[in-house]
GROMACS .gro file of C-alpha atoms in nm:
model
  305
    1MET     CA    1   9.050  16.454   7.475
    2LYS     CA    2   9.355  16.629   7.618
    3ARG     CA    3   9.324  16.424   7.936
    4VAL     CA    4   9.325  16.102   7.735
    5MET     CA    5   9.644  16.207   7.549
    6VAL     CA    6   9.824  16.291   7.873
    7LEU     CA    7   9.739  15.951   8.016
    8CYS     CA    8   9.864  15.780   7.702
    9VAL     CA    9  10.196  15.965   7.710
   10ALA     CA   10  10.244  15.884   8.079
   11GLY     CA   11  10.174  15.517   8.013
   12LEU     CA   12  10.420  15.510   7.725
   13MET     CA   13  10.697  15.666   7.940
   14ALA     CA   14  10.635  15.421   8.224
   15SER     CA   15  10.647  15.118   7.994
   16THR     CA   16  10.966  15.249   7.833
   17GLY     CA   17  11.130  15.290   8.175
   18VAL     CA   18  11.043  14.930   8.271
   19ALA     CA   19  11.182  14.799   7.945
   20MET     CA   20  11.508  14.985   7.998
   21ALA     CA   21  11.544  14.855   8.352
   22ASP     CA   22  11.489  14.493   8.243
   23GLY     CA   23  11.672  14.500   7.909
   24SER     CA   24  11.967  14.262   7.879
   25THR     CA   25  12.178  14.515   7.689
   26PHE     CA   26  12.148  14.803   7.941
   27LEU     CA   27  12.439  14.850   8.182
   28GLN     CA   28  12.319  15.022   8.499
   29THR     CA   29  12.566  15.187   8.735
   30ALA     CA   30  12.500  15.357   9.068
   31GLN     CA   31  12.690  15.523   9.349
   32ALA     CA   32  12.571  15.454   9.704
   33ASP     CA   33  12.689  15.623  10.021
   34ALA     CA   34  13.031  15.788  10.052
   35GLY     CA   35  13.316  15.555   9.971
   36ARG     CA   36  13.093  15.284   9.817
   37PHE     CA   37  13.019  15.239   9.446
   38THR     CA   38  12.819  14.975   9.258
   39VAL     CA   39  12.842  14.871   8.893
   40LEU     CA   40  12.543  14.669   8.761
   41PHE     CA   41  12.603  14.444   8.461
   42PRO     CA   42  12.372  14.321   8.183
   43PHE     CA   43  12.275  13.956   8.182
   44ASN     CA   44  12.575  13.727   8.122
   45LYS     CA   45  12.813  14.022   8.055
   46SER     CA   46  13.143  14.137   8.209
   47THR     CA   47  13.231  14.426   7.974
   48LEU     CA   48  13.238  14.793   8.075
   49ASP     CA   49  13.059  15.073   7.888
   50ALA     CA   50  13.083  15.452   7.927
   51ASP     CA   51  12.855  15.457   8.232
   52ALA     CA   52  13.060  15.191   8.409
   53LEU     CA   53  13.385  15.371   8.328
   54ALA     CA   54  13.244  15.694   8.473
   55VAL     CA   55  13.151  15.524   8.803
   56ILE     CA   56  13.491  15.353   8.825
   57ALA     CA   57  13.658  15.689   8.757
   58SER     CA   58  13.457  15.838   9.045
   59ALA     CA   59  13.579  15.559   9.275
   60ALA     CA   60  13.941  15.617   9.167
   61GLN     CA   61  13.905  15.992   9.229
   62GLU     CA   62  13.756  15.924   9.573
   63PHE     CA   63  14.053  15.699   9.650
   64GLN     CA   64  14.299  15.973   9.550
   65ARG     CA   65  14.101  16.253   9.720
   66THR     CA   66  14.072  16.084  10.059
   67GLY     CA   67  14.430  15.954  10.068
   68SER     CA   68  14.294  15.606  10.136
   69ALA     CA   69  14.529  15.310  10.165
   70ARG     CA   70  14.290  15.034  10.054
   71ILE     CA   71  14.013  14.983   9.797
   72SER     CA   72  13.820  14.656   9.763
   73VAL     CA   73  13.644  14.508   9.460
   74ARG     CA   74  13.381  14.230   9.502
   75GLY     CA   75  13.213  14.057   9.205
   76HIS     CA   76  12.862  13.901   9.207
   77THR     CA   77  12.605  13.736   8.975
   78ASP     CA   78  12.236  13.652   8.990
   79THR     CA   79  12.116  13.294   9.037
   80SER     CA   80  12.058  13.207   8.672
   81GLY     CA   81  12.310  12.952   8.549
   82SER     CA   82  12.517  12.695   8.738
   83ASP     CA   83  12.726  12.773   9.048
   84ALA     CA   84  13.052  12.706   8.864
   85TYR     CA   85  12.958  12.925   8.568
   86ASN     CA   86  12.844  13.210   8.794
   87GLN     CA   87  13.166  13.191   8.996
   88ALA     CA   88  13.374  13.231   8.679
   89LEU     CA   89  13.147  13.515   8.557
   90SER     CA   90  13.183  13.703   8.888
   91GLU     CA   91  13.562  13.666   8.861
   92ARG     CA   92  13.559  13.819   8.511
   93ARG     CA   93  13.347  14.112   8.631
   94GLU     CA   94  13.566  14.170   8.935
   95GLN     CA   95  13.883  14.155   8.719
   96ALA     CA   96  13.744  14.398   8.462
   97VAL     CA   97  13.669  14.658   8.731
   98ALA     CA   98  14.006  14.603   8.906
   99ASN     CA   99  14.199  14.645   8.581
  100GLU     CA  100  14.017  14.970   8.506
  101LEU     CA  101  14.090  15.105   8.856
  102ILE     CA  102  14.459  15.033   8.805
  103ARG     CA  103  14.444  15.205   8.464
  104GLN     CA  104  14.288  15.506   8.637
  105GLY     CA  105  14.582  15.537   8.879
  106VAL     CA  106  14.497  15.313   9.176
  107PRO     CA  107  14.809  15.115   9.278
  108ALA     CA  108  14.769  14.741   9.235
  109GLY     CA  109  14.906  14.689   9.585
  110ALA     CA  110  14.616  14.891   9.728
  111LEU     CA  111  14.354  14.660   9.573
  112THR     CA  112  14.188  14.364   9.741
  113THR     CA  113  13.964  14.159   9.511
  114GLU     CA  114  13.710  13.883   9.566
  115ALA     CA  115  13.454  13.700   9.351
  116VAL     CA  116  13.165  13.524   9.525
  117GLY     CA  117  12.943  13.414   9.235
  118GLU     CA  118  12.575  13.394   9.330
  119SER     CA  119  12.639  13.332   9.704
  120ASP     CA  120  12.570  13.688   9.830
  121PRO     CA  121  12.275  13.841   9.640
  122ALA     CA  122  12.163  14.198   9.701
  123VAL     CA  123  11.804  14.080   9.644
  124GLN     CA  124  11.709  13.734   9.769
  125THR     CA  125  11.561  13.523   9.489
  126GLY     CA  126  11.508  13.161   9.408
  127ASP     CA  127  11.744  12.961   9.191
  128GLY     CA  128  11.751  13.047   8.818
  129VAL     CA  129  11.614  13.402   8.859
  130LYS     CA  130  11.749  13.685   8.640
  131GLU     CA  131  11.773  13.975   8.887
  132ALA     CA  132  11.951  14.291   8.762
  133ALA     CA  133  12.036  14.415   9.112
  134ASN     CA  134  12.239  14.099   9.175
  135ARG     CA  135  12.456  14.131   8.861
  136ARG     CA  136  12.701  14.372   9.016
  137VAL     CA  137  13.052  14.462   9.130
  138GLU     CA  138  13.083  14.649   9.457
  139ILE     CA  139  13.369  14.898   9.505
  140ALA     CA  140  13.451  15.010   9.860
  141VAL     CA  141  13.706  15.286   9.928
  142GLU     CA  142  13.843  15.250  10.278
  143LEU     CA  143  13.818  15.598  10.427
  144PRO     CA  144  14.107  15.714  10.647
  145PRO     CA  145  14.021  15.795  11.009
  146ALA     CA  146  13.918  16.150  11.086
  147PRO     CA  147  14.205  16.361  11.222
  148VAL     CA  148  14.216  16.389  11.597
  149ALA     CA  149  14.237  16.737  11.742
  150GLN     CA  150  14.575  16.801  11.894
  151VAL     CA  151  14.563  16.872  12.265
  152ALA     CA  152  14.849  17.050  12.432
  153PRO     CA  153  15.026  16.793  12.646
  154THR     CA  154  15.017  16.842  13.019
  155PRO     CA  155  15.358  16.884  13.177
  156ALA     CA  156  15.496  16.554  13.293
  157PRO     CA  157  15.549  16.524  13.668
  158ALA     CA  158  15.902  16.520  13.792
  159PRO     CA  159  16.034  16.164  13.772
  160ALA     CA  160  16.031  15.982  14.100
  161ALA     CA  161  16.348  15.828  14.225
  162ALA     CA  162  16.391  15.480  14.084
  163PRO     CA  163  16.330  15.209  14.343
  164PRO     CA  164  16.634  15.010  14.442
  165PRO     CA  165  16.679  14.688  14.245
  166PRO     CA  166  16.543  14.380  14.419
  167PRO     CA  167  16.803  14.174  14.597
  168MET     CA  168  16.938  13.881  14.403
  169LYS     CA  169  16.764  13.555  14.485
  170ARG     CA  170  17.007  13.330  14.675
  171ASP     CA  171  16.817  13.015  14.759
  172ARG     CA  172  17.019  12.748  14.932
  173ILE     CA  173  17.002  12.414  14.754
  174PHE     CA  174  17.023  12.109  14.981
  175SER     CA  175  17.091  11.767  14.836
  176VAL     CA  176  17.130  11.412  14.960
  177GLY     CA  177  17.245  11.114  14.760
  178GLY     CA  178  17.445  10.796  14.738
  179PHE     CA  179  17.824  10.824  14.744
  180TYR     CA  180  18.076  10.598  14.570
  181GLY     CA  181  18.452  10.634  14.551
  182PHE     CA  182  18.723  10.444  14.366
  183ASN     CA  183  19.051  10.478  14.551
  184LEU     CA  184  19.347  10.445  14.314
  185GLU     CA  185  19.588  10.372  14.604
  186ASP     CA  186  19.514  10.275  14.964
  187GLU     CA  187  19.765  10.250  15.251
  188ALA     CA  188  19.891   9.922  15.110
  189GLY     CA  189  19.936  10.066  14.760
  190ASN     CA  190  19.630   9.885  14.618
  191THR     CA  191  19.296  10.002  14.479
  192SER     CA  192  18.989  10.002  14.705
  193HIS     CA  193  18.630  10.122  14.718
  194LEU     CA  194  18.418  10.360  14.922
  195GLY     CA  195  18.038  10.346  14.956
  196GLY     CA  196  17.804  10.560  15.161
  197LEU     CA  197  17.592  10.875  15.178
  198ASN     CA  198  17.666  11.237  15.086
  199LEU     CA  199  17.496  11.555  15.216
  200ALA     CA  200  17.554  11.892  15.045
  201VAL     CA  201  17.441  12.253  15.041
  202ASP     CA  202  17.504  12.502  14.758
  203VAL     CA  203  17.445  12.880  14.781
  204PRO     CA  204  17.443  13.104  14.468
  205VAL     CA  205  17.642  13.424  14.522
  206LEU     CA  206  17.620  13.548  14.160
  207PRO     CA  207  17.408  13.432  13.866
  208TRP     CA  208  17.711  13.235  13.745
  209LEU     CA  209  17.891  13.149  14.072
  210SER     CA  210  17.805  12.941  14.378
  211VAL     CA  211  17.978  12.811  14.690
  212GLY     CA  212  17.902  12.487  14.865
  213ALA     CA  213  17.990  12.241  15.137
  214GLU     CA  214  17.968  11.860  15.145
  215GLN     CA  215  17.988  11.591  15.409
  216ALA     CA  216  18.018  11.226  15.305
  217GLY     CA  217  18.012  10.929  15.538
  218PHE     CA  218  18.125  10.597  15.388
  219TYR     CA  219  18.260  10.249  15.447
  220HIS     CA  220  18.608  10.183  15.305
  221PHE     CA  221  18.628   9.822  15.180
  222ASP     CA  222  18.839   9.589  14.968
  223THR     CA  223  19.145   9.714  15.157
  224PRO     CA  224  19.357   9.551  15.432
  225ASN     CA  225  19.216   9.801  15.685
  226ASP     CA  226  18.840   9.808  15.616
  227GLY     CA  227  18.635  10.055  15.815
  228PHE     CA  228  18.438  10.379  15.825
  229GLY     CA  229  18.559  10.716  15.709
  230GLY     CA  230  18.452  11.062  15.600
  231ARG     CA  231  18.506  11.335  15.344
  232THR     CA  232  18.449  11.703  15.432
  233VAL     CA  233  18.500  11.959  15.154
  234ALA     CA  234  18.409  12.312  15.044
  235SER     CA  235  18.354  12.394  14.677
  236LEU     CA  236  18.354  12.692  14.441
  237ASP     CA  237  18.165  12.639  14.114
  238LEU     CA  238  18.096  12.824  13.789
  239THR     CA  239  17.732  12.762  13.693
  240MET     CA  240  17.546  12.774  13.360
  241GLY     CA  241  17.188  12.733  13.241
  242ASP     CA  242  16.889  12.794  13.468
  243ASP     CA  243  16.721  12.635  13.769
  244ASP     CA  244  16.564  12.362  13.551
  245PHE     CA  245  16.892  12.258  13.389
  246ARG     CA  246  17.211  12.385  13.555
  247PRO     CA  247  17.548  12.226  13.472
  248TYR     CA  248  17.849  12.348  13.666
  249ILE     CA  249  18.226  12.303  13.697
  250GLY     CA  250  18.450  12.392  13.990
  251ALA     CA  251  18.699  12.277  14.253
  252ASN     CA  252  18.695  12.118  14.601
  253ILE     CA  253  18.924  12.153  14.899
  254GLY     CA  254  18.881  11.966  15.226
  255TYR     CA  255  18.988  11.673  15.443
  256LEU     CA  256  18.972  11.292  15.399
  257TYR     CA  257  18.991  11.060  15.696
  258GLY     CA  258  18.909  10.706  15.815
  259SER     CA  259  19.021  10.348  15.811
  260GLY     CA  260  19.254  10.255  15.528
  261PHE     CA  261  19.369  10.618  15.472
  262ASN     CA  262  19.660  10.827  15.574
  263ASP     CA  263  19.435  11.112  15.686
  264ASP     CA  264  19.521  11.432  15.502
  265PHE     CA  265  19.388  11.738  15.316
  266ILE     CA  266  19.253  11.692  14.963
  267VAL     CA  267  19.202  11.917  14.662
  268GLY     CA  268  19.068  11.857  14.314
  269PRO     CA  269  18.819  11.944  14.037
  270GLU     CA  270  18.450  11.860  14.019
  271VAL     CA  271  18.173  11.874  13.758
  272GLY     CA  272  17.804  11.834  13.812
  273LEU     CA  273  17.450  11.878  13.687
  274ALA     CA  274  17.131  11.984  13.865
  275SER     CA  275  16.812  11.913  13.668
  276GLY     CA  276  16.466  11.917  13.819
  277PRO     CA  277  16.478  11.731  14.152
  278PHE     CA  278  16.797  11.542  14.063
  279ILE     CA  279  17.162  11.624  14.115
  280ALA     CA  280  17.477  11.441  14.002
  281LYS     CA  281  17.843  11.514  14.080
  282LEU     CA  282  18.177  11.370  13.977
  283ALA     CA  283  18.499  11.474  14.155
  284TYR     CA  284  18.864  11.375  14.169
  285ASP     CA  285  19.030  11.415  14.510
  286ILE     CA  286  19.409  11.434  14.534
  287PRO     CA  287  19.539  11.387  14.892
  288PHE     CA  288  19.831  11.613  14.976
  289ASN     CA  289  20.041  11.307  15.070
  290ARG     CA  290  20.000  11.143  14.723
  291ASP     CA  291  20.094  11.209  14.364
  292GLY     CA  292  19.833  11.344  14.120
  293ASP     CA  293  19.767  11.001  13.963
  294GLU     CA  294  19.702  10.837  14.303
  295GLY     CA  295  19.380  11.015  14.391
  296ILE     CA  296  19.020  10.909  14.449
  297ILE     CA  297  18.743  10.924  14.186
  298ASN     CA  298  18.410  10.978  14.361
  299ALA     CA  299  18.056  11.019  14.234
  300THR     CA  300  17.727  11.128  14.392
  301PHE     CA  301  17.375  11.093  14.257
  302GLY     CA  302  17.077  11.210  14.456
  303PHE     CA  303  16.795  11.456  14.509
  304ARG     CA  304  16.797  11.830  14.573
  305PHE     CA  305  16.555  12.043  14.773
   0.00000   0.00000   0.00000
């Protein structure tokens, strides 16, 4: 008789436990491993009762105790109901837990929140299944890294002498191109033209300064004394930009000679541009035996190497 009574009591307790686990009005909360907390919600509910508040308080205390910088809140539902409805329900559950964490002293800026509806169940089920373990909000407290033992630093070796700076790159730039000149006054006092070929070399001496030399050979025409001539000059230029796009401005000094000229020294300004494989120059040569407005405008366009 006693044995029968014991069995009856045990059966009654077991059936009561199952009913409590499956009841739609029972809010189940649980704490998992360190730093992770889970709040389980009744069917179709997003409100918090005393048990839920206690678990959230434990998560807030863990956040404060560990000195963590981040705490995440992730809301879920089971698969009963439509996707859209479950997404909204998971958002309400996630927001309820986040608001309570803030009320318990967790800074809002430390919270990251997410609601995923029924897309990430704790227990895999078919569609339309009421599963209590899936009606949850997960709280994760990001634990700070463990302190690293301080090791006495080893004395640094005596600094080695700094190596000398590398020499400045001074690549010579060779160029060849067509040459054209417009002579404002020939020997007869008229204008004339020059056409030919120009060879040049430029050598950087500073990042912003270069020296160069040019030799032009040309034919002097449209003048009473047509014939061949030459232009030999040295230049000093201020450069800008880089090797891919380098404009410059400077001055020439040299000698002009040939048919149709009173051979003499020349001086004058020049501007130019080197870009990629191309080079272009424009100069104004003033012979020493002429006035400043009686010079020669010459231009070169060619290729550099």
